[in-house]
Amino acid sequence: MQQTVNFSKVSQKKVSRKRHSKLDKNYYGYFFIAPFFIVFLIFGLYPILYTLYLSFTSYDGFADPQIIGSVNYMRVFKDPQFYEALKNTLIMWVMGVIPQFIFAFALSAIFSYNRIKAKGALRALYYLPRLVTAVSISALFNQFLSYPSGLLNQFLLKTGLIHDSINFLSNPIFAQGSVGFIHWWMYYGNTMIMVMAGMTAISPSLYEAARIDGANSWNIFWKITMPLLRPITLYVFLTSMIGGLQSFDVQQILTGGSGAPQGKLLTVVMYLYNTAFQYNNYGYSAAISYYLFFFIVIISLVVFIGRFRGGKSKS
Amino acid sequence: MNNEADVKLNHQKIHSRKVGMYVCLILLALVSFAPFYLMLTNATRSTGDIVSGFSFFPGNNIAQNFREIQQRVDVIAAFKNSLIISGFSTLLTCYFSALTAYGFVAYDFRGKGVIFTILLVIMMIPGQVSIVGFYKMCKGLNMVNTFWPLILPSISSATTVFFIKQYAETALSRSAIESARIDGASEFMIFNRIGLPMLSPAIFTMGITGFIASWNNYMMPLILLSDPKKFTLPLIIRALNADAQDRTVGGMYLAIAISVVPIMIVFFMFSRYIIDGVNAGGDKG
């Protein structure tokens, strides 16, 4: 990125030099990039600003929006349900992201230090769940976990581990754990591939030198690989957090939108969705959106700066 | 002697460690694939069979399951709707992202660096934050219950532009463009005839990921489509899943399979390209 910026600075000088040439078609660049930005203004920027406007109104979907100042924001600030939803969202994200990282690093290490047969096929299988519709996966797991005769109950009954069916999704901790499991299952392959891209970029000569000095794989992993992977780890971690803060599909399908049991599956995006589209409180929902936006912007800035500085220190 | 035995022991240790490693890797692959396998077998078994016991073997009830499910929701129409939306979105994303990327690479215009930085910022904006405004805008434009707001925004996919631009920086041959220009070709003709083919590997990769993303899109259709005739597959799955009274479990599995199998086919055909595209950035997980 740093390089691109430099490159374009140089090319701007070239532009002014070449401006008068008859063959200069550089202004065509504007025509080429125009459709992208026009569509972004309509379908991207306008809704963002419109949401901002609505967040200062009491809009119920029927009457015209009435400007009420910062009332909505003050309300979110004191809304226990918002904080509850934020807490749930973060808990379920943590439950998914910890095993995700453990598996991603372990697998990347195995694939990078050893010659594994069928590496491509295994990688593809690990990655597959990431691509499949989250809605379908959630509905599938809903069937597996269903009471009284879902697959998991049948399996546990058959093996004699339990004597009566268990209603898993009515237990808050188990329900949150299930979401964490589904998130792990969906994304560990994706995280693995991102981590692996970083690992393969590390020069093998470093490993060789360490081996000559008598280091074993364990030491190599903790003393060489992990420190060198710090920038990419941070990047993967923060993008996962941004995704986690927006999680919606799995919880919405598992609970039919209610966030039951005891509201422990209600996420921030579910809360703002329900506020707007179930209770027609668009203004308040817009304010919740902006709180979420605020959190995400802060994390994104860290990502952005991290990437920027990462590029600088390398060159 | 002693030394030789040591080496042998060491070999054995390495060997058993390798076996253990493969067992773990294969087990994990099974964990990733088993839910899909059970989905496929259960899609062919009758509801009674599924509820009464669990089996790894397929049944022969698939036609009946399909009839049951088709009576409750129109799966065929939903499949068609999903295909129309994803197909057109993919075409638009591919063409316009390539156009934008080409514009950034082939021309040097004033403010290019700043504009590209804006694009990078756009890449980071989370889509779900503006849903309230998006919905209200679409309502004002009479676009609720149409496919337009699901297709048109594909023209401005920042991630796709970013990926294709990176590729174009090395793949685009300036001399070919220059010589076509001297031959009198117009700038758009040069892009269509020379630029597009040169960029096609990157366009292809992003096309596949774009198609899958659109096929899986849930929240936007959920907000915008309330007419059951316009439902996409994820909305059908949601409707079936929420309908707790009349549970035809076999049909439910079949409906899930119908939404999942096309993705699996696309994936197994093109997994290499897809995994290449993972590091395109902005891929949130």
JSON list of C-alpha atoms in Angstrom, two decimals, chain A residues 1 4-5 7-8 11-12 14-15 19 23 25-26 28-33 35-37 39-40 42-44 46-48 50-51 54 59 61 65 103 107 110-111 114-117 122-133 135-137 139-144 146 149 151 154-155 158 184-185 187-188 190 193-194 197 217 235 239-240 242-244 246 248-249 252-254 269 272-273 276-277 282 285-286 289 292-293 296 300 303-304 307, chain B residues 17-18 21-22 25-26 28-29 31-33 35-36 38-39 42 50-54 96 99-100 102-104 106-113 115-137 139 143 149 152-153 155-158 161 165 169 178 181-182 187-188 191 212 215-216 218-219 222-223 234 237-238 241 247 249 252-253 256 259-260 263-264 267-268 271 274-275 278-279 281-285:
[
{"chain": "A", "resi": 1, "resn": "MET", "atom": "CA", "xyz": [0.00, 0.00, 0.00]},
{"chain": "A", "resi": 4, "resn": "THR", "atom": "CA", "xyz": [1.16, 2.38, -4.30]},
{"chain": "A", "resi": 5, "resn": "VAL", "atom": "CA", "xyz": [0.99, 5.77, -2.68]},
{"chain": "A", "resi": 7, "resn": "PHE", "atom": "CA", "xyz": [4.04, 5.22, -7.10]},
{"chain": "A", "resi": 8, "resn": "SER", "atom": "CA", "xyz": [1.12, 7.49, -7.73]},
{"chain": "A", "resi": 11, "resn": "SER", "atom": "CA", "xyz": [3.09, 9.32, -11.73]},
{"chain": "A", "resi": 12, "resn": "GLN", "atom": "CA", "xyz": [1.33, 12.56, -10.90]},
{"chain": "A", "resi": 14, "resn": "LYS", "atom": "CA", "xyz": [4.50, 12.45, -15.12]},
{"chain": "A", "resi": 15, "resn": "VAL", "atom": "CA", "xyz": [0.91, 13.51, -15.75]},
{"chain": "A", "resi": 19, "resn": "ARG", "atom": "CA", "xyz": [-0.54, 16.72, -20.38]},
{"chain": "A", "resi": 23, "resn": "LEU", "atom": "CA", "xyz": [-1.74, 10.61, -27.37]},
{"chain": "A", "resi": 25, "resn": "LYS", "atom": "CA", "xyz": [-5.55, 9.54, -22.80]},
{"chain": "A", "resi": 26, "resn": "ASN", "atom": "CA", "xyz": [-4.97, 9.62, -19.07]},
{"chain": "A", "resi": 28, "resn": "TYR", "atom": "CA", "xyz": [-10.00, 8.36, -19.48]},
{"chain": "A", "resi": 29, "resn": "GLY", "atom": "CA", "xyz": [-9.08, 6.95, -16.07]},
{"chain": "A", "resi": 30, "resn": "TYR", "atom": "CA", "xyz": [-11.92, 9.02, -14.60]},
{"chain": "A", "resi": 31, "resn": "PHE", "atom": "CA", "xyz": [-14.46, 7.43, -16.94]},
{"chain": "A", "resi": 32, "resn": "PHE", "atom": "CA", "xyz": [-13.23, 3.97, -16.04]},
{"chain": "A", "resi": 33, "resn": "ILE", "atom": "CA", "xyz": [-13.51, 4.43, -12.31]},
{"chain": "A", "resi": 35, "resn": "PRO", "atom": "CA", "xyz": [-19.30, 3.71, -12.38]},
{"chain": "A", "resi": 36, "resn": "PHE", "atom": "CA", "xyz": [-17.79, 2.26, -9.23]},
{"chain": "A", "resi": 37, "resn": "PHE", "atom": "CA", "xyz": [-17.91, 5.54, -7.35]},
{"chain": "A", "resi": 39, "resn": "VAL", "atom": "CA", "xyz": [-22.85, 3.29, -7.47]},
{"chain": "A", "resi": 40, "resn": "PHE", "atom": "CA", "xyz": [-20.97, 3.59, -4.19]},
{"chain": "A", "resi": 42, "resn": "ILE", "atom": "CA", "xyz": [-25.96, 5.78, -4.17]},
{"chain": "A", "resi": 43, "resn": "PHE", "atom": "CA", "xyz": [-25.90, 2.36, -2.52]},
{"chain": "A", "resi": 44, "resn": "GLY", "atom": "CA", "xyz": [-23.01, 2.82, -0.10]},
{"chain": "A", "resi": 46, "resn": "TYR", "atom": "CA", "xyz": [-26.06, 7.62, 0.94]},
{"chain": "A", "resi": 47, "resn": "PRO", "atom": "CA", "xyz": [-27.49, 4.85, 3.20]},
{"chain": "A", "resi": 48, "resn": "ILE", "atom": "CA", "xyz": [-24.69, 5.49, 5.70]},
{"chain": "A", "resi": 50, "resn": "TYR", "atom": "CA", "xyz": [-29.21, 8.53, 5.85]},
{"chain": "A", "resi": 51, "resn": "THR", "atom": "CA", "xyz": [-28.81, 6.14, 8.77]},
{"chain": "A", "resi": 54, "resn": "LEU", "atom": "CA", "xyz": [-32.38, 8.75, 11.10]},
{"chain": "A", "resi": 59, "resn": "TYR", "atom": "CA", "xyz": [-38.84, 7.42, 12.82]},
{"chain": "A", "resi": 61, "resn": "GLY", "atom": "CA", "xyz": [-41.65, 3.67, 9.45]},
{"chain": "A", "resi": 65, "resn": "PRO", "atom": "CA", "xyz": [-39.12, 11.39, 10.75]},
{"chain": "A", "resi": 103, "resn": "PHE", "atom": "CA", "xyz": [-6.27, -25.08, 15.27]},
{"chain": "A", "resi": 107, "resn": "LEU", "atom": "CA", "xyz": [-2.31, -26.94, 11.37]},
{"chain": "A", "resi": 110, "resn": "ILE", "atom": "CA", "xyz": [2.16, -29.12, 10.72]},
{"chain": "A", "resi": 111, "resn": "PHE", "atom": "CA", "xyz": [1.77, -28.20, 7.07]},
{"chain": "A", "resi": 114, "resn": "ASN", "atom": "CA", "xyz": [6.36, -31.50, 7.40]},
{"chain": "A", "resi": 115, "resn": "ARG", "atom": "CA", "xyz": [5.83, -32.90, 3.97]},
{"chain": "A", "resi": 116, "resn": "ILE", "atom": "CA", "xyz": [2.16, -33.90, 4.09]},
{"chain": "A", "resi": 117, "resn": "LYS", "atom": "CA", "xyz": [0.63, -36.01, 1.38]},
{"chain": "A", "resi": 122, "resn": "LEU", "atom": "CA", "xyz": [-7.03, -31.67, 3.31]},
{"chain": "A", "resi": 123, "resn": "ARG", "atom": "CA", "xyz": [-6.76, -27.90, 3.14]},
{"chain": "A", "resi": 124, "resn": "ALA", "atom": "CA", "xyz": [-9.77, -27.78, 0.83]},
{"chain": "A", "resi": 125, "resn": "LEU", "atom": "CA", "xyz": [-11.85, -29.90, 3.21]},
{"chain": "A", "resi": 126, "resn": "TYR", "atom": "CA", "xyz": [-10.95, -27.73, 6.19]},
{"chain": "A", "resi": 127, "resn": "TYR", "atom": "CA", "xyz": [-11.88, -24.68, 4.23]},
{"chain": "A", "resi": 128, "resn": "LEU", "atom": "CA", "xyz": [-15.18, -25.95, 2.80]},
{"chain": "A", "resi": 129, "resn": "PRO", "atom": "CA", "xyz": [-17.52, -25.01, 5.72]},
{"chain": "A", "resi": 130, "resn": "ARG", "atom": "CA", "xyz": [-16.49, -21.38, 5.36]},
{"chain": "A", "resi": 131, "resn": "LEU", "atom": "CA", "xyz": [-18.12, -21.18, 1.94]},
{"chain": "A", "resi": 132, "resn": "VAL", "atom": "CA", "xyz": [-21.44, -22.72, 2.71]},
{"chain": "A", "resi": 133, "resn": "THR", "atom": "CA", "xyz": [-24.42, -20.53, 3.53]},
{"chain": "A", "resi": 135, "resn": "VAL", "atom": "CA", "xyz": [-28.12, -19.97, 7.26]},
{"chain": "A", "resi": 136, "resn": "SER", "atom": "CA", "xyz": [-28.05, -23.51, 5.93]},
{"chain": "A", "resi": 137, "resn": "ILE", "atom": "CA", "xyz": [-25.33, -24.55, 8.36]},
{"chain": "A", "resi": 139, "resn": "ALA", "atom": "CA", "xyz": [-30.47, -24.89, 10.15]},
{"chain": "A", "resi": 140, "resn": "LEU", "atom": "CA", "xyz": [-28.47, -28.09, 9.80]},
{"chain": "A", "resi": 141, "resn": "PHE", "atom": "CA", "xyz": [-27.02, -27.84, 13.31]},
{"chain": "A", "resi": 142, "resn": "ASN", "atom": "CA", "xyz": [-30.46, -26.93, 14.56]},
{"chain": "A", "resi": 143, "resn": "GLN", "atom": "CA", "xyz": [-31.58, -30.33, 13.27]},
{"chain": "A", "resi": 144, "resn": "PHE", "atom": "CA", "xyz": [-28.57, -32.08, 14.80]},
{"chain": "A", "resi": 146, "resn": "SER", "atom": "CA", "xyz": [-32.95, -30.66, 18.15]},
{"chain": "A", "resi": 149, "resn": "SER", "atom": "CA", "xyz": [-34.74, -36.83, 18.54]},
{"chain": "A", "resi": 151, "resn": "LEU", "atom": "CA", "xyz": [-28.78, -36.55, 15.80]},
{"chain": "A", "resi": 154, "resn": "GLN", "atom": "CA", "xyz": [-29.82, -40.14, 19.22]},
{"chain": "A", "resi": 155, "resn": "PHE", "atom": "CA", "xyz": [-26.09, -40.68, 19.28]},
{"chain": "A", "resi": 158, "resn": "LYS", "atom": "CA", "xyz": [-27.44, -45.10, 21.58]},
{"chain": "A", "resi": 184, "resn": "TRP", "atom": "CA", "xyz": [-15.06, -22.51, 15.01]},
{"chain": "A", "resi": 185, "resn": "TRP", "atom": "CA", "xyz": [-16.15, -25.19, 12.58]},
{"chain": "A", "resi": 187, "resn": "TYR", "atom": "CA", "xyz": [-13.87, -20.47, 10.14]},
{"chain": "A", "resi": 188, "resn": "TYR", "atom": "CA", "xyz": [-10.86, -22.43, 11.39]},
{"chain": "A", "resi": 190, "resn": "ASN", "atom": "CA", "xyz": [-10.13, -19.81, 6.71]},
{"chain": "A", "resi": 193, "resn": "ILE", "atom": "CA", "xyz": [-5.07, -20.36, 5.26]},
{"chain": "A", "resi": 194, "resn": "MET", "atom": "CA", "xyz": [-4.39, -16.76, 6.28]},
{"chain": "A", "resi": 197, "resn": "ALA", "atom": "CA", "xyz": [0.26, -17.54, 3.94]},
{"chain": "A", "resi": 217, "resn": "SER", "atom": "CA", "xyz": [10.51, -27.86, 16.17]},
{"chain": "A", "resi": 235, "resn": "TYR", "atom": "CA", "xyz": [-4.53, -8.59, 11.40]},
{"chain": "A", "resi": 239, "resn": "THR", "atom": "CA", "xyz": [-10.67, -8.82, 11.24]},
{"chain": "A", "resi": 240, "resn": "SER", "atom": "CA", "xyz": [-12.15, -11.78, 13.06]},
{"chain": "A", "resi": 242, "resn": "ILE", "atom": "CA", "xyz": [-14.90, -7.10, 13.28]},
{"chain": "A", "resi": 243, "resn": "GLY", "atom": "CA", "xyz": [-16.72, -10.10, 11.80]},
{"chain": "A", "resi": 244, "resn": "GLY", "atom": "CA", "xyz": [-17.61, -11.35, 15.27]},
{"chain": "A", "resi": 246, "resn": "GLN", "atom": "CA", "xyz": [-21.45, -8.27, 13.29]},
{"chain": "A", "resi": 248, "resn": "PHE", "atom": "CA", "xyz": [-26.12, -12.42, 13.13]},
{"chain": "A", "resi": 249, "resn": "ASP", "atom": "CA", "xyz": [-26.96, -15.33, 10.82]},
{"chain": "A", "resi": 252, "resn": "GLN", "atom": "CA", "xyz": [-30.83, -15.64, 14.30]},
{"chain": "A", "resi": 253, "resn": "ILE", "atom": "CA", "xyz": [-31.55, -19.01, 12.72]},
{"chain": "A", "resi": 254, "resn": "LEU", "atom": "CA", "xyz": [-30.83, -21.07, 15.85]},
{"chain": "A", "resi": 269, "resn": "VAL", "atom": "CA", "xyz": [-26.90, -6.86, 15.07]},
{"chain": "A", "resi": 272, "resn": "LEU", "atom": "CA", "xyz": [-30.70, -3.59, 15.98]},
{"chain": "A", "resi": 273, "resn": "TYR", "atom": "CA", "xyz": [-32.46, -5.71, 13.36]},
{"chain": "A", "resi": 276, "resn": "ALA", "atom": "CA", "xyz": [-36.02, -1.73, 13.36]},
{"chain": "A", "resi": 277, "resn": "PHE", "atom": "CA", "xyz": [-37.85, -4.50, 11.55]},
{"chain": "A", "resi": 282, "resn": "TYR", "atom": "CA", "xyz": [-35.95, 2.80, 13.04]},
{"chain": "A", "resi": 285, "resn": "SER", "atom": "CA", "xyz": [-32.02, 1.13, 15.62]},
{"chain": "A", "resi": 286, "resn": "ALA", "atom": "CA", "xyz": [-29.98, 3.63, 13.61]},
{"chain": "A", "resi": 289, "resn": "SER", "atom": "CA", "xyz": [-25.94, 0.93, 14.36]},
{"chain": "A", "resi": 292, "resn": "LEU", "atom": "CA", "xyz": [-21.53, -0.55, 16.55]},
{"chain": "A", "resi": 293, "resn": "PHE", "atom": "CA", "xyz": [-20.03, 1.45, 13.70]},
{"chain": "A", "resi": 296, "resn": "ILE", "atom": "CA", "xyz": [-15.75, -1.21, 14.32]},
{"chain": "A", "resi": 300, "resn": "SER", "atom": "CA", "xyz": [-10.43, -0.96, 11.65]},
{"chain": "A", "resi": 303, "resn": "VAL", "atom": "CA", "xyz": [-5.88, -2.75, 11.41]},
{"chain": "A", "resi": 304, "resn": "PHE", "atom": "CA", "xyz": [-5.25, 0.02, 8.92]},
{"chain": "A", "resi": 307, "resn": "ARG", "atom": "CA", "xyz": [-0.91, -2.76, 7.94]},
{"chain": "B", "resi": 17, "resn": "ARG", "atom": "CA", "xyz": [4.80, -39.40, 15.22]},
{"chain": "B", "resi": 18, "resn": "LYS", "atom": "CA", "xyz": [3.99, -39.10, 11.52]},
{"chain": "B", "resi": 21, "resn": "MET", "atom": "CA", "xyz": [-0.17, -36.63, 12.76]},
{"chain": "B", "resi": 22, "resn": "TYR", "atom": "CA", "xyz": [-1.98, -38.14, 9.79]},
{"chain": "B", "resi": 25, "resn": "LEU", "atom": "CA", "xyz": [-5.43, -34.54, 10.15]},
{"chain": "B", "resi": 26, "resn": "ILE", "atom": "CA", "xyz": [-7.83, -37.11, 8.76]},
{"chain": "B", "resi": 28, "resn": "LEU", "atom": "CA", "xyz": [-10.30, -33.23, 11.47]},
{"chain": "B", "resi": 29, "resn": "ALA", "atom": "CA", "xyz": [-11.19, -33.61, 7.80]},
{"chain": "B", "resi": 31, "resn": "VAL", "atom": "CA", "xyz": [-15.23, -33.42, 11.41]},
{"chain": "B", "resi": 32, "resn": "SER", "atom": "CA", "xyz": [-15.38, -30.85, 8.62]},
{"chain": "B", "resi": 33, "resn": "PHE", "atom": "CA", "xyz": [-17.14, -33.12, 6.19]},
{"chain": "B", "resi": 35, "resn": "PRO", "atom": "CA", "xyz": [-22.18, -32.73, 8.79]},
{"chain": "B", "resi": 36, "resn": "PHE", "atom": "CA", "xyz": [-22.43, -32.47, 5.00]},
{"chain": "B", "resi": 38, "resn": "LEU", "atom": "CA", "xyz": [-25.22, -36.61, 7.21]},
{"chain": "B", "resi": 39, "resn": "MET", "atom": "CA", "xyz": [-27.11, -33.81, 5.48]},
{"chain": "B", "resi": 42, "resn": "ASN", "atom": "CA", "xyz": [-30.77, -37.64, 5.68]},
{"chain": "B", "resi": 50, "resn": "ILE", "atom": "CA", "xyz": [-34.59, -40.04, 10.65]},
{"chain": "B", "resi": 51, "resn": "VAL", "atom": "CA", "xyz": [-36.47, -39.51, 13.89]},
{"chain": "B", "resi": 52, "resn": "SER", "atom": "CA", "xyz": [-36.37, -43.17, 14.91]},
{"chain": "B", "resi": 53, "resn": "GLY", "atom": "CA", "xyz": [-32.67, -43.78, 14.46]},
{"chain": "B", "resi": 54, "resn": "PHE", "atom": "CA", "xyz": [-29.42, -42.56, 13.06]},
{"chain": "B", "resi": 96, "resn": "PHE", "atom": "CA", "xyz": [-17.06, -3.22, -13.38]},
{"chain": "B", "resi": 99, "resn": "LEU", "atom": "CA", "xyz": [-13.00, -1.71, -15.43]},
{"chain": "B", "resi": 100, "resn": "THR", "atom": "CA", "xyz": [-12.18, 0.17, -12.22]},
{"chain": "B", "resi": 102, "resn": "TYR", "atom": "CA", "xyz": [-7.89, -1.14, -15.23]},
{"chain": "B", "resi": 103, "resn": "GLY", "atom": "CA", "xyz": [-8.66, 2.55, -14.83]},
{"chain": "B", "resi": 104, "resn": "PHE", "atom": "CA", "xyz": [-6.34, 2.74, -11.84]},
{"chain": "B", "resi": 106, "resn": "ALA", "atom": "CA", "xyz": [-3.58, 1.86, -17.15]},
{"chain": "B", "resi": 107, "resn": "TYR", "atom": "CA", "xyz": [-4.00, 5.61, -16.63]},
{"chain": "B", "resi": 108, "resn": "ASP", "atom": "CA", "xyz": [-2.17, 8.22, -14.61]},
{"chain": "B", "resi": 109, "resn": "PHE", "atom": "CA", "xyz": [-4.67, 10.85, -13.62]},
{"chain": "B", "resi": 110, "resn": "ARG", "atom": "CA", "xyz": [-4.62, 13.59, -11.05]},
{"chain": "B", "resi": 111, "resn": "GLY", "atom": "CA", "xyz": [-5.66, 12.50, -7.56]},
{"chain": "B", "resi": 112, "resn": "LYS", "atom": "CA", "xyz": [-5.27, 8.82, -8.27]},
{"chain": "B", "resi": 113, "resn": "GLY", "atom": "CA", "xyz": [-3.47, 8.10, -5.00]},
{"chain": "B", "resi": 115, "resn": "ILE", "atom": "CA", "xyz": [-8.95, 8.19, -4.75]},
{"chain": "B", "resi": 116, "resn": "PHE", "atom": "CA", "xyz": [-7.39, 4.78, -4.28]},
{"chain": "B", "resi": 117, "resn": "THR", "atom": "CA", "xyz": [-6.97, 5.44, -0.56]},
{"chain": "B", "resi": 118, "resn": "ILE", "atom": "CA", "xyz": [-10.69, 6.25, -0.45]},
{"chain": "B", "resi": 119, "resn": "LEU", "atom": "CA", "xyz": [-11.33, 2.88, -2.03]},
{"chain": "B", "resi": 120, "resn": "LEU", "atom": "CA", "xyz": [-9.28, 1.19, 0.70]},
{"chain": "B", "resi": 121, "resn": "VAL", "atom": "CA", "xyz": [-11.35, 2.95, 3.32]},
{"chain": "B", "resi": 122, "resn": "ILE", "atom": "CA", "xyz": [-14.56, 1.85, 1.58]},
{"chain": "B", "resi": 123, "resn": "MET", "atom": "CA", "xyz": [-13.28, -1.70, 1.83]},
{"chain": "B", "resi": 124, "resn": "MET", "atom": "CA", "xyz": [-13.38, -1.44, 5.60]},
{"chain": "B", "resi": 125, "resn": "ILE", "atom": "CA", "xyz": [-16.92, -0.12, 5.99]},
{"chain": "B", "resi": 126, "resn": "PRO", "atom": "CA", "xyz": [-19.15, -2.82, 7.44]},
{"chain": "B", "resi": 127, "resn": "GLY", "atom": "CA", "xyz": [-22.27, -3.29, 5.35]},
{"chain": "B", "resi": 128, "resn": "GLN", "atom": "CA", "xyz": [-24.62, -4.15, 8.18]},
{"chain": "B", "resi": 129, "resn": "VAL", "atom": "CA", "xyz": [-24.24, -0.78, 9.83]},
{"chain": "B", "resi": 130, "resn": "SER", "atom": "CA", "xyz": [-26.32, 1.11, 7.29]},
{"chain": "B", "resi": 131, "resn": "ILE", "atom": "CA", "xyz": [-29.18, -1.36, 6.89]},
{"chain": "B", "resi": 132, "resn": "VAL", "atom": "CA", "xyz": [-31.79, 1.01, 8.30]},
{"chain": "B", "resi": 133, "resn": "GLY", "atom": "CA", "xyz": [-30.90, 3.75, 5.84]},
{"chain": "B", "resi": 134, "resn": "PHE", "atom": "CA", "xyz": [-30.52, 1.24, 3.02]},
{"chain": "B", "resi": 135, "resn": "TYR", "atom": "CA", "xyz": [-33.99, -0.13, 3.65]},
{"chain": "B", "resi": 136, "resn": "LYS", "atom": "CA", "xyz": [-35.58, 3.31, 3.88]},
{"chain": "B", "resi": 137, "resn": "MET", "atom": "CA", "xyz": [-33.85, 4.40, 0.67]},
{"chain": "B", "resi": 139, "resn": "LYS", "atom": "CA", "xyz": [-38.52, 1.87, 0.05]},
{"chain": "B", "resi": 143, "resn": "MET", "atom": "CA", "xyz": [-37.20, -1.14, -4.86]},
{"chain": "B", "resi": 149, "resn": "PRO", "atom": "CA", "xyz": [-30.93, -3.48, -4.59]},
{"chain": "B", "resi": 152, "resn": "LEU", "atom": "CA", "xyz": [-26.77, -3.22, -8.51]},
{"chain": "B", "resi": 153, "resn": "PRO", "atom": "CA", "xyz": [-24.45, -2.63, -5.51]},
{"chain": "B", "resi": 155, "resn": "ILE", "atom": "CA", "xyz": [-20.89, -2.72, -9.33]},
{"chain": "B", "resi": 156, "resn": "SER", "atom": "CA", "xyz": [-18.91, -1.20, -6.47]},
{"chain": "B", "resi": 157, "resn": "SER", "atom": "CA", "xyz": [-17.12, -4.08, -4.79]},
{"chain": "B", "resi": 158, "resn": "ALA", "atom": "CA", "xyz": [-13.98, -2.56, -3.30]},
{"chain": "B", "resi": 161, "resn": "VAL", "atom": "CA", "xyz": [-11.22, -4.03, -7.35]},
{"chain": "B", "resi": 165, "resn": "LYS", "atom": "CA", "xyz": [-5.73, -4.14, -9.36]},
{"chain": "B", "resi": 169, "resn": "GLU", "atom": "CA", "xyz": [-0.06, -4.15, -11.87]},
{"chain": "B", "resi": 178, "resn": "GLU", "atom": "CA", "xyz": [-0.01, 1.45, -26.59]},
{"chain": "B", "resi": 181, "resn": "ARG", "atom": "CA", "xyz": [-3.96, 2.91, -29.36]},
{"chain": "B", "resi": 182, "resn": "ILE", "atom": "CA", "xyz": [-1.67, 3.69, -32.29]},
{"chain": "B", "resi": 187, "resn": "GLU", "atom": "CA", "xyz": [-10.02, 3.32, -25.07]},
{"chain": "B", "resi": 188, "resn": "PHE", "atom": "CA", "xyz": [-13.07, 1.21, -24.17]},
{"chain": "B", "resi": 191, "resn": "PHE", "atom": "CA", "xyz": [-10.19, -2.50, -22.42]},
{"chain": "B", "resi": 212, "resn": "ILE", "atom": "CA", "xyz": [-20.67, -17.65, -3.52]},
{"chain": "B", "resi": 215, "resn": "TRP", "atom": "CA", "xyz": [-25.59, -16.96, -3.07]},
{"chain": "B", "resi": 216, "resn": "ASN", "atom": "CA", "xyz": [-25.03, -16.97, 0.70]},
{"chain": "B", "resi": 218, "resn": "TYR", "atom": "CA", "xyz": [-28.87, -13.45, 4.00]},
{"chain": "B", "resi": 219, "resn": "MET", "atom": "CA", "xyz": [-29.41, -10.14, 5.68]},
{"chain": "B", "resi": 222, "resn": "LEU", "atom": "CA", "xyz": [-34.20, -10.71, 4.61]},
{"chain": "B", "resi": 223, "resn": "ILE", "atom": "CA", "xyz": [-34.76, -6.99, 4.88]},
{"chain": "B", "resi": 234, "resn": "PRO", "atom": "CA", "xyz": [-31.57, -18.74, 2.54]},
{"chain": "B", "resi": 237, "resn": "ILE", "atom": "CA", "xyz": [-34.47, -22.24, 4.79]},
{"chain": "B", "resi": 238, "resn": "ARG", "atom": "CA", "xyz": [-35.27, -19.62, 7.40]},
{"chain": "B", "resi": 241, "resn": "ASN", "atom": "CA", "xyz": [-36.62, -23.64, 10.14]},
{"chain": "B", "resi": 247, "resn": "ARG", "atom": "CA", "xyz": [-41.74, -30.52, 10.77]},
{"chain": "B", "resi": 249, "resn": "VAL", "atom": "CA", "xyz": [-37.41, -33.40, 8.92]},
{"chain": "B", "resi": 252, "resn": "MET", "atom": "CA", "xyz": [-35.84, -29.91, 5.81]},
{"chain": "B", "resi": 253, "resn": "TYR", "atom": "CA", "xyz": [-32.58, -31.76, 5.23]},
{"chain": "B", "resi": 256, "resn": "ILE", "atom": "CA", "xyz": [-30.69, -27.47, 3.16]},
{"chain": "B", "resi": 259, "resn": "SER", "atom": "CA", "xyz": [-28.93, -24.71, -0.97]},
{"chain": "B", "resi": 260, "resn": "VAL", "atom": "CA", "xyz": [-25.54, -26.25, -0.12]},
{"chain": "B", "resi": 263, "resn": "ILE", "atom": "CA", "xyz": [-21.66, -24.37, -3.54]},
{"chain": "B", "resi": 264, "resn": "MET", "atom": "CA", "xyz": [-19.94, -27.69, -2.88]},
{"chain": "B", "resi": 267, "resn": "PHE", "atom": "CA", "xyz": [-15.89, -25.42, -4.59]},
{"chain": "B", "resi": 268, "resn": "PHE", "atom": "CA", "xyz": [-14.63, -28.85, -5.57]},
{"chain": "B", "resi": 271, "resn": "SER", "atom": "CA", "xyz": [-10.97, -24.91, -4.82]},
{"chain": "B", "resi": 274, "resn": "ILE", "atom": "CA", "xyz": [-10.96, -19.90, -4.24]},
{"chain": "B", "resi": 275, "resn": "ILE", "atom": "CA", "xyz": [-8.16, -20.45, -1.74]},
{"chain": "B", "resi": 278, "resn": "VAL", "atom": "CA", "xyz": [-8.81, -15.84, 0.44]},
{"chain": "B", "resi": 279, "resn": "ASN", "atom": "CA", "xyz": [-5.94, -13.49, 1.03]},
{"chain": "B", "resi": 281, "resn": "GLY", "atom": "CA", "xyz": [-8.09, -8.92, 2.14]},
{"chain": "B", "resi": 282, "resn": "GLY", "atom": "CA", "xyz": [-11.27, -7.70, 3.71]},
{"chain": "B", "resi": 283, "resn": "ASP", "atom": "CA", "xyz": [-12.37, -11.30, 4.05]},
{"chain": "B", "resi": 284, "resn": "LYS", "atom": "CA", "xyz": [-14.18, -11.23, 7.36]},
{"chain": "B", "resi": 285, "resn": "GLY", "atom": "CA", "xyz": [-14.43, -14.39, 9.36]}
]
